[in-house]
């Protein structure tokens, strides 16, 4: 994560902000928030850090990997975009990545209650506010895993 930050922000003043690892209590809260077992890849990332983002000067931190305490708010914000037209899909999408532009990435639970493979991204510019739109158009799976998504080897 540090290497990727250095590569992408070498010519600007955005500083990488890493929060300390989460506690077992925080993970328990996250399990309750999600309502399903935390995938090992996500738990390992939160055990390493409770979020990371960037900050420029005195501006607030723009969280990319959202701190556990803020996940309920971004879930609500993201679902609010498409809950009216696609309520069944909205309730099954659990974002934890905030692109800070209206897009969010996270996990999707199947109709049967099983975690779908990969990382899905809600793309607000593709979303048409129409119930007839196929959800996979605005909520595609983009990466096979969180490690693939973050470019972690």
PDB file of C-alpha atoms in Angstrom, residues 44-101:
ATOM      1  CA  UNK A  44      -6.364  -9.700   7.539  1.00  0.00           C
ATOM      2  CA  UNK A  45      -6.342  -6.200   6.057  1.00  0.00           C
ATOM      3  CA  UNK A  46      -8.203  -4.711   9.033  1.00  0.00           C
ATOM      4  CA  UNK A  47      -5.907  -6.589  11.440  1.00  0.00           C
ATOM      5  CA  UNK A  48      -3.045  -4.728   9.715  1.00  0.00           C
ATOM      6  CA  UNK A  49      -4.774  -1.318   9.657  1.00  0.00           C
ATOM      7  CA  UNK A  50      -8.171   0.173  10.446  1.00  0.00           C
ATOM      8  CA  UNK A  51      -8.366   2.014   7.174  1.00  0.00           C
ATOM      9  CA  UNK A  52      -6.087   4.018   4.959  1.00  0.00           C
ATOM     10  CA  UNK A  53      -6.516   7.136   2.922  1.00  0.00           C
ATOM     11  CA  UNK A  54      -4.869  10.357   1.886  1.00  0.00           C
ATOM     12  CA  UNK A  55      -4.694  13.834   3.323  1.00  0.00           C
ATOM     13  CA  UNK A  56      -3.465  17.109   1.887  1.00  0.00           C
ATOM     14  CA  UNK A  57      -2.502  19.826   4.352  1.00  0.00           C
ATOM     15  CA  UNK A  58      -5.279  20.509   6.841  1.00  0.00           C
ATOM     16  CA  UNK A  59      -8.003  18.918   4.715  1.00  0.00           C
ATOM     17  CA  UNK A  60      -9.909  15.988   6.260  1.00  0.00           C
ATOM     18  CA  UNK A  61      -8.617  12.511   5.483  1.00  0.00           C
ATOM     19  CA  UNK A  62     -10.174  10.995   2.384  1.00  0.00           C
ATOM     20  CA  UNK A  63     -10.510   7.350   3.426  1.00  0.00           C
ATOM     21  CA  UNK A  64     -10.116   4.731   0.724  1.00  0.00           C
ATOM     22  CA  UNK A  65     -10.284   1.651   2.944  1.00  0.00           C
ATOM     23  CA  UNK A  66     -12.907   2.987   5.319  1.00  0.00           C
ATOM     24  CA  UNK A  67     -12.315   2.612   9.077  1.00  0.00           C
ATOM     25  CA  UNK A  68     -14.576  -0.028  10.636  1.00  0.00           C
ATOM     26  CA  UNK A  69     -16.538   2.585  12.611  1.00  0.00           C
ATOM     27  CA  UNK A  70     -17.461   4.376   9.368  1.00  0.00           C
ATOM     28  CA  UNK A  71     -18.592   1.318   7.383  1.00  0.00           C
ATOM     29  CA  UNK A  72     -22.282   1.573   8.405  1.00  0.00           C
ATOM     30  CA  UNK A  73     -22.408   5.158   7.081  1.00  0.00           C
ATOM     31  CA  UNK A  74     -20.875   4.319   3.695  1.00  0.00           C
ATOM     32  CA  UNK A  75     -23.116   1.263   3.349  1.00  0.00           C
ATOM     33  CA  UNK A  76     -26.105   3.548   3.846  1.00  0.00           C
ATOM     34  CA  UNK A  77     -24.736   6.252   1.531  1.00  0.00           C
ATOM     35  CA  UNK A  78     -24.010   3.787  -1.258  1.00  0.00           C
ATOM     36  CA  UNK A  79     -27.245   1.844  -0.960  1.00  0.00           C
ATOM     37  CA  UNK A  80     -29.128   5.136  -1.024  1.00  0.00           C
ATOM     38  CA  UNK A  81     -28.072   5.612  -4.637  1.00  0.00           C
ATOM     39  CA  UNK A  82     -29.954   2.577  -5.957  1.00  0.00           C
ATOM     40  CA  UNK A  83     -32.222   1.321  -3.149  1.00  0.00           C
ATOM     41  CA  UNK A  84     -35.352   2.762  -4.784  1.00  0.00           C
ATOM     42  CA  UNK A  85     -34.857   1.005  -8.138  1.00  0.00           C
ATOM     43  CA  UNK A  86     -32.942  -2.113  -7.045  1.00  0.00           C
ATOM     44  CA  UNK A  87     -33.763  -2.694  -3.332  1.00  0.00           C
ATOM     45  CA  UNK A  88     -32.930  -6.414  -3.349  1.00  0.00           C
ATOM     46  CA  UNK A  89     -29.444  -5.748  -4.751  1.00  0.00           C
ATOM     47  CA  UNK A  90     -28.837  -2.702  -2.547  1.00  0.00           C
ATOM     48  CA  UNK A  91     -29.450  -4.731   0.617  1.00  0.00           C
ATOM     49  CA  UNK A  92     -26.911  -7.344  -0.495  1.00  0.00           C
ATOM     50  CA  UNK A  93     -24.055  -4.917  -1.311  1.00  0.00           C
ATOM     51  CA  UNK A  94     -21.526  -4.209   1.441  1.00  0.00           C
ATOM     52  CA  UNK A  95     -19.001  -1.535   0.440  1.00  0.00           C
ATOM     53  CA  UNK A  96     -15.882  -0.810   2.481  1.00  0.00           C
ATOM     54  CA  UNK A  97     -13.921   1.097  -0.191  1.00  0.00           C
ATOM     55  CA  UNK A  98     -14.919   4.724  -0.838  1.00  0.00           C
ATOM     56  CA  UNK A  99     -13.618   6.213  -4.083  1.00  0.00           C
ATOM     57  CA  UNK A 100     -14.630   9.677  -2.821  1.00  0.00           C
ATOM     58  CA  UNK A 101     -16.548  10.384  -6.046  1.00  0.00           C
TER      59      UNK A 101
END
